[in-house]
């Protein structure tokens, strides 16, 4: 294993529309992010991943790009962006940009030209097909593929008398990576941003860029690794950068093909197995209770099977997922802080690069807006339309599922203060603020030495000091059938690195309580006795006045021990 800065980094994701509004129009912007640069530095993060800020008509909040080299007018200017880049670099924070090249906006000039003619210069920039019956104007789409956002994945264009593929919204036509001219355009665009000084890319649904000619697959397609190796050879390998690919539908064996250290593709991927732990047979909206035994089996599998082969990304929420404390912890006033700290402890004590989603560090929660009309997300709106047409679910049941799983849970504005608009805007926010902002906000977190924010600072600082928290492998789940206690040990062998050596074997023991009840951990006594020093736990200042119990783990308690390997 080789050491690398992106392995030792902690990444903070910013969803710009919801982070900080500087001009009162209710929409977060780049000058707003710039105004909070010191906050990011105080947290201690190493990298900002900036969700799309490119020019876009916003059918999918910036993931439908109409100009890859321009900044969205609502967010500011390219000069604003350059000032942000400098401010972050001045604070030793790197900047990773979103790369959205599976699809563009239908307002991109490429698509505008592509739909005009089957013979023009841009005719093959997108995936066009005749109808299923062999006739261009056939009423049946080319196949039965469904959009991720509900409904058919094909849209008929009268202008071209053909159907185009859109795996997401209708306004997000899929690009045709089989076209080498298109690939060259994309690589040139990537070089443009890298030469401006960015430090890498998060690649949106990058494992969907290859579709076979027979249209039998759109995920992990036949040429995806060829395309990525070409991208690496032409662009990525020329810069000291970090790359992470969003790859739904991969298991560890497939992931290794993307991130293997000798594969020359990507540094790491986002996998989604743990994000589906509460999904029933019907998918995302078919919600079922999750069990710790299922979650730990997935996480442990990824820890073990990529160890020494590739690198993990560690996350429990992002702009597409509900808030982690509401989903995996307990967001009640009694246990929100403690359970949020416990979940953070888990993420930061596994092998991989941790990702913090904005607001996670202050314990922001899911929101329960009273009406479906309060939600803005295209995925929610399309799903509701489809379900209403089917007539199977009443609105109260639709709302219940949206409250739990909807993407807007993560997109409510960042809660900075207890004042008007949560300190996010002086105007009317583009999406409603979570009503709990009076209790949950950054200002209060910064003033409280026992806050979630202050605990994240300790976790990040510990990870920087103790490289075994980053690199140790040999993942061992010490109680795999326990539904409440998650305890695991990792070991860093002295011979781990090819370019640096630890002085001796080192061991990490992490013990977590996934419940609001105290748990007996007497069965871990021998492990604890040989674990070394307790270097971190999530008890409050008042709780620490009582000696730590060696045999009992308090509600939502987390402990981390470091010592000699054994």
XYZ file of C-alpha atoms in Angstrom, residues 87-528:
442
model
C -9.249 31.322 -0.237
C -9.442 27.562 0.219
C -5.872 26.988 -0.950
C -4.692 29.755 1.381
C -6.211 27.702 4.215
C -4.612 24.446 2.995
C -7.961 23.145 1.778
C -8.115 21.526 -1.644
C -11.065 21.854 -4.021
C -12.677 18.947 -5.879
C -15.288 19.724 -8.529
C -18.224 17.619 -9.689
C -17.790 16.057 -13.134
C -21.175 15.308 -14.731
C -20.465 13.667 -18.073
C -22.896 10.758 -18.318
C -25.424 13.343 -19.477
C -25.774 17.051 -20.153
C -28.698 19.428 -20.219
C -30.969 19.356 -23.255
C -30.149 23.077 -23.450
C -26.460 22.397 -24.026
C -25.438 23.534 -27.547
C -24.322 19.977 -28.322
C -27.838 18.640 -27.825
C -29.514 21.597 -29.501
C -27.489 20.774 -32.628
C -27.753 16.992 -32.209
C -31.539 16.946 -32.366
C -31.618 18.998 -35.577
C -30.210 16.339 -37.851
C -28.964 12.770 -38.044
C -26.061 13.880 -40.237
C -24.667 16.987 -38.526
C -21.375 17.345 -36.675
C -23.109 16.704 -33.336
C -25.483 13.982 -34.504
C -23.694 11.244 -32.545
C -22.954 13.182 -29.366
C -26.013 11.573 -27.747
C -27.743 8.183 -27.803
C -30.502 8.197 -30.416
C -32.613 5.255 -31.588
C -35.644 4.539 -33.737
C -38.763 3.225 -32.052
C -39.109 -0.423 -31.121
C -41.051 -1.314 -34.224
C -38.199 -0.168 -36.468
C -40.040 2.963 -37.506
C -38.630 6.265 -36.280
C -42.073 7.581 -35.422
C -43.138 4.372 -33.684
C -45.102 5.129 -30.529
C -43.089 2.554 -28.579
C -39.670 3.579 -27.188
C -36.631 1.499 -28.186
C -36.773 -0.623 -25.008
C -38.320 -0.771 -21.540
C -35.565 0.998 -19.608
C -36.941 3.171 -16.824
C -35.534 6.490 -15.696
C -33.987 6.708 -12.241
C -36.472 9.541 -11.732
C -39.509 7.401 -12.699
C -41.137 6.826 -16.078
C -39.581 5.714 -19.397
C -35.897 6.483 -20.011
C -36.649 7.548 -23.602
C -38.071 10.784 -24.997
C -39.290 11.229 -28.559
C -37.974 14.251 -30.480
C -40.116 15.300 -33.404
C -37.316 17.542 -34.666
C -35.093 14.539 -35.334
C -37.855 11.939 -35.588
C -36.043 9.687 -33.108
C -35.907 8.824 -29.435
C -33.088 9.935 -27.138
C -31.986 8.187 -23.963
C -32.230 9.971 -20.603
C -31.457 7.744 -17.633
C -32.413 10.654 -15.386
C -34.747 13.591 -16.109
C -36.073 14.267 -19.628
C -33.871 17.356 -19.698
C -30.757 15.224 -19.069
C -29.975 13.379 -22.326
C -27.231 10.757 -22.075
C -23.982 11.488 -23.863
C -22.613 8.963 -26.351
C -19.175 7.966 -25.096
C -18.697 5.701 -28.109
C -17.938 8.891 -30.040
C -14.191 9.672 -29.756
C -14.771 13.307 -30.713
C -17.108 13.720 -27.745
C -14.574 12.108 -25.428
C -11.938 14.570 -26.631
C -14.311 17.472 -25.858
C -14.841 16.135 -22.333
C -11.111 15.648 -21.733
C -10.415 19.197 -22.942
C -13.025 20.514 -20.512
C -11.452 18.580 -17.636
C -8.048 20.013 -18.527
C -9.552 23.518 -18.463
C -10.569 23.167 -14.791
C -7.416 21.344 -13.730
C -5.260 24.060 -15.277
C -7.217 26.610 -13.240
C -5.929 24.796 -10.166
C -8.576 22.379 -8.910
C -7.494 19.277 -7.029
C -9.688 16.575 -8.534
C -13.120 15.387 -9.563
C -16.077 13.612 -8.061
C -17.542 11.833 -11.088
C -21.321 11.600 -11.241
C -22.681 8.098 -12.115
C -19.440 7.438 -13.956
C -20.099 3.699 -14.296
C -23.063 4.472 -16.575
C -21.069 6.075 -19.399
C -20.755 2.831 -21.406
C -23.914 1.346 -22.956
C -23.598 -1.649 -25.235
C -24.829 -1.334 -28.820
C -27.717 -3.725 -28.194
C -28.883 -1.607 -25.244
C -28.872 -4.498 -22.788
C -27.002 -2.643 -20.050
C -26.340 0.895 -18.915
C -24.308 0.130 -15.790
C -20.701 -1.146 -15.721
C -20.889 -1.472 -19.501
C -18.431 -3.202 -21.839
C -16.143 -0.220 -22.506
C -16.347 1.661 -19.189
C -12.856 0.644 -18.049
C -11.393 1.401 -21.463
C -12.925 4.893 -21.305
C -11.647 5.530 -17.781
C -8.163 4.272 -18.575
C -8.120 6.575 -21.576
C -9.229 9.451 -19.347
C -6.519 8.588 -16.847
C -3.805 8.380 -19.494
C -4.874 11.579 -21.251
C -5.753 13.748 -18.236
C -5.842 12.380 -14.691
C -2.298 10.991 -14.565
C -0.885 14.387 -15.544
C -1.957 16.033 -12.251
C -1.598 15.348 -8.511
C -5.308 15.033 -7.881
C -8.031 13.017 -6.179
C -10.774 11.167 -8.057
C -13.890 9.490 -6.714
C -16.522 7.891 -8.918
C -20.175 7.520 -8.068
C -20.873 3.894 -9.007
C -24.296 2.485 -8.148
C -24.611 -1.254 -8.585
C -21.033 -2.259 -7.765
C -19.835 -4.884 -5.305
C -16.237 -5.048 -3.988
C -15.052 -7.197 -6.906
C -16.398 -4.691 -9.450
C -15.126 -1.772 -7.393
C -11.622 -3.203 -7.488
C -11.692 -2.861 -11.278
C -12.295 0.872 -10.866
C -9.909 1.558 -7.970
C -7.237 -1.146 -8.051
C -3.890 0.566 -7.471
C -2.494 -0.934 -10.676
C -5.614 -0.282 -12.785
C -4.944 3.381 -13.644
C -8.557 4.457 -13.384
C -9.899 6.112 -10.194
C -8.734 6.557 -6.594
C -11.982 5.434 -4.965
C -15.694 4.982 -5.623
C -18.950 5.671 -3.820
C -20.749 2.354 -3.429
C -24.422 2.119 -2.450
C -24.915 -1.256 -0.807
C -25.249 0.260 2.663
C -27.555 2.952 1.281
C -30.012 0.208 0.281
C -30.062 -1.521 3.670
C -33.577 -0.181 4.317
C -34.905 -0.701 0.770
C -37.475 -3.419 0.121
C -37.989 -5.374 -3.120
C -39.684 -2.337 -4.665
C -36.591 -0.178 -4.344
C -35.886 3.135 -2.663
C -39.454 4.075 -1.794
C -40.313 0.566 -0.567
C -39.015 1.263 2.926
C -38.341 -1.472 5.455
C -36.657 -1.425 8.883
C -32.894 -1.926 8.732
C -30.922 -4.138 11.105
C -27.427 -3.590 12.476
C -26.425 -7.115 11.492
C -27.181 -6.234 7.859
C -25.416 -2.871 7.948
C -22.293 -4.227 9.621
C -22.112 -7.169 7.211
C -22.034 -4.743 4.273
C -19.513 -2.356 5.816
C -17.284 -5.185 6.999
C -17.335 -6.813 3.587
C -16.097 -3.632 1.928
C -13.430 -3.140 4.603
C -12.062 -6.646 4.177
C -12.363 -7.143 0.437
C -10.752 -3.859 -0.649
C -7.998 -3.976 1.979
C -4.669 -3.898 0.185
C -6.345 -3.748 -3.235
C -8.186 -0.433 -3.440
C -9.488 2.403 -1.300
C -12.861 2.940 0.367
C -14.933 6.097 0.555
C -16.721 6.434 3.900
C -20.091 8.173 4.062
C -23.593 7.849 5.502
C -25.279 10.802 3.798
C -24.904 13.256 0.930
C -27.084 15.460 -1.292
C -28.960 12.381 -2.578
C -29.543 10.684 0.789
C -31.514 11.521 3.931
C -29.741 12.873 6.997
C -27.675 10.184 8.706
C -28.677 10.987 12.295
C -32.348 10.582 11.338
C -31.761 7.387 9.381
C -29.087 5.509 11.332
C -29.128 7.257 14.694
C -31.805 8.879 16.846
C -32.704 12.477 16.010
C -34.822 13.022 19.134
C -33.656 15.847 21.432
C -32.529 13.255 23.976
C -30.148 11.288 21.767
C -29.445 13.377 18.661
C -26.043 14.671 19.791
C -24.834 11.381 21.242
C -25.949 9.247 18.307
C -24.536 11.694 15.741
C -21.155 11.493 17.464
C -21.341 7.702 17.531
C -22.017 7.502 13.790
C -19.168 9.907 13.085
C -16.860 7.739 15.192
C -17.687 4.741 13.037
C -16.988 6.574 9.774
C -13.692 8.041 10.906
C -12.313 4.810 12.380
C -12.648 2.642 9.280
C -10.151 2.319 6.440
C -10.942 4.867 3.757
C -11.498 8.563 3.164
C -14.335 10.074 5.245
C -16.860 12.404 3.609
C -18.790 14.933 5.695
C -21.962 16.355 4.153
C -22.734 19.976 5.033
C -24.697 20.232 8.280
C -23.748 16.721 9.363
C -21.167 18.284 11.674
C -23.885 20.146 13.600
C -26.383 17.281 13.608
C -28.893 18.543 11.045
C -31.890 16.235 10.709
C -34.511 15.192 8.194
C -37.373 17.637 7.698
C -41.079 16.817 7.719
C -42.730 19.453 5.544
C -46.534 19.265 5.892
C -47.344 19.227 2.166
C -45.973 17.438 -0.889
C -45.999 20.807 -2.622
C -43.318 22.002 -0.165
C -40.783 19.726 -1.895
C -38.710 20.815 -4.892
C -36.778 17.681 -5.883
C -37.449 16.383 -9.407
C -37.148 12.788 -8.195
C -39.812 13.332 -5.512
C -42.144 15.152 -7.904
C -41.876 12.518 -10.636
C -42.420 9.684 -8.165
C -45.459 11.395 -6.619
C -46.951 11.993 -10.090
C -46.461 8.329 -10.990
C -47.920 7.091 -7.690
C -50.934 9.394 -7.919
C -51.641 8.085 -11.406
C -51.451 4.517 -10.108
C -53.719 5.415 -7.185
C -52.155 2.848 -4.869
C -50.939 5.242 -2.144
C -52.698 8.156 -0.486
C -50.867 11.456 -0.037
C -50.328 10.855 3.677
C -48.435 7.637 2.876
C -46.447 9.377 0.131
C -45.474 12.092 2.615
C -44.431 9.530 5.198
C -42.001 7.968 2.746
C -40.721 11.348 1.537
C -40.131 12.408 5.144
C -37.914 9.370 5.623
C -36.125 8.970 2.280
C -36.563 12.090 0.131
C -33.499 13.902 -1.202
C -34.760 17.288 0.001
C -34.022 16.126 3.548
C -30.381 16.861 2.735
C -31.065 20.006 0.734
C -32.785 22.245 3.266
C -30.609 25.325 3.852
C -27.609 25.141 6.136
C -28.552 26.248 9.641
C -26.060 28.919 10.655
C -27.906 30.805 13.407
C -31.159 30.894 15.347
C -32.074 34.124 13.548
C -34.267 34.788 10.529
C -33.776 32.302 7.721
C -31.408 30.307 9.934
C -28.706 32.814 8.951
C -28.691 31.269 5.474
C -30.462 34.147 3.729
C -32.065 37.506 4.421
C -34.667 36.699 1.784
C -37.011 33.798 1.073
C -35.049 30.534 0.806
C -35.434 28.484 -2.380
C -36.391 25.497 -0.206
C -37.903 25.730 3.247
C -35.632 25.818 6.289
C -35.981 22.968 8.776
C -38.030 24.441 11.679
C -35.546 23.072 14.233
C -32.920 25.657 13.228
C -33.510 27.567 16.471
C -32.009 24.640 18.402
C -29.694 23.178 15.752
C -27.334 25.724 14.213
C -23.622 26.356 13.738
C -23.512 29.379 16.017
C -24.775 27.330 18.963
C -22.439 24.443 18.045
C -19.378 26.666 18.036
C -20.277 28.002 21.486
C -20.725 24.535 23.037
C -17.571 22.549 23.917
C -19.676 19.356 23.935
C -21.252 19.964 20.508
C -21.159 17.605 17.565
C -18.969 20.149 15.737
C -16.351 20.066 18.492
C -16.404 16.272 18.460
C -15.802 16.243 14.690
C -12.793 18.485 15.279
C -11.400 15.919 17.711
C -12.030 13.031 15.316
C -10.350 14.810 12.411
C -7.388 15.895 14.550
C -6.952 12.362 15.907
C -6.977 10.944 12.388
C -4.259 13.380 11.372
C -2.068 12.449 14.351
C -2.591 8.707 14.247
C -2.068 7.318 10.763
C -3.225 3.875 11.905
C -6.765 5.313 11.867
C -6.275 5.902 8.145
C -4.392 2.848 6.973
C -4.951 -0.073 9.352
C -6.601 -3.072 7.703
C -7.199 -6.662 8.826
C -10.738 -5.682 9.729
C -12.248 -7.998 12.344
C -15.870 -7.750 13.526
C -15.804 -8.960 17.128
C -19.533 -9.638 17.509
C -21.093 -9.986 14.029
C -24.484 -11.261 15.229
C -25.087 -8.547 17.817
C -27.972 -6.210 16.907
C -26.886 -3.395 19.232
C -23.117 -3.421 19.785
C -20.749 -2.961 16.852
C -17.153 -3.681 17.885
C -14.297 -4.064 15.435
C -10.525 -4.200 15.469
C -8.114 -3.083 12.779
C -4.376 -3.657 12.687
C -1.603 -1.711 10.980
C 1.310 -3.988 10.274
C 4.809 -2.525 10.405
C 5.396 -3.617 6.794
C 2.189 -2.032 5.453
C 3.688 0.779 3.376
C 5.909 0.711 0.339
C 6.975 4.342 0.869
C 6.939 4.754 4.696
C 7.021 2.391 7.650
C 5.349 2.578 11.067
C 7.687 1.737 13.957
C 5.625 -1.267 15.071
C 2.306 -3.007 14.599
C -0.578 -0.826 15.788
C -4.133 -1.783 16.693
C -7.434 0.119 16.819
C -10.465 -1.077 18.735
C -13.767 0.724 18.115
C -16.858 -0.052 20.201
C -20.255 1.443 19.283
C -23.734 1.206 20.786
C -26.454 1.465 18.126
C -29.267 1.815 20.653
C -30.743 4.099 23.287
C -30.270 1.453 25.956
C -27.148 0.536 27.917
C -25.517 -2.653 26.621
C -23.503 -5.330 28.410
C -20.031 -5.577 26.851
C -18.506 -8.010 29.304
C -17.802 -10.307 26.368
C -15.315 -7.700 25.129
C -13.335 -7.495 28.390
C -10.282 -9.320 27.084
C -10.206 -7.193 23.933
C -10.487 -3.970 25.967
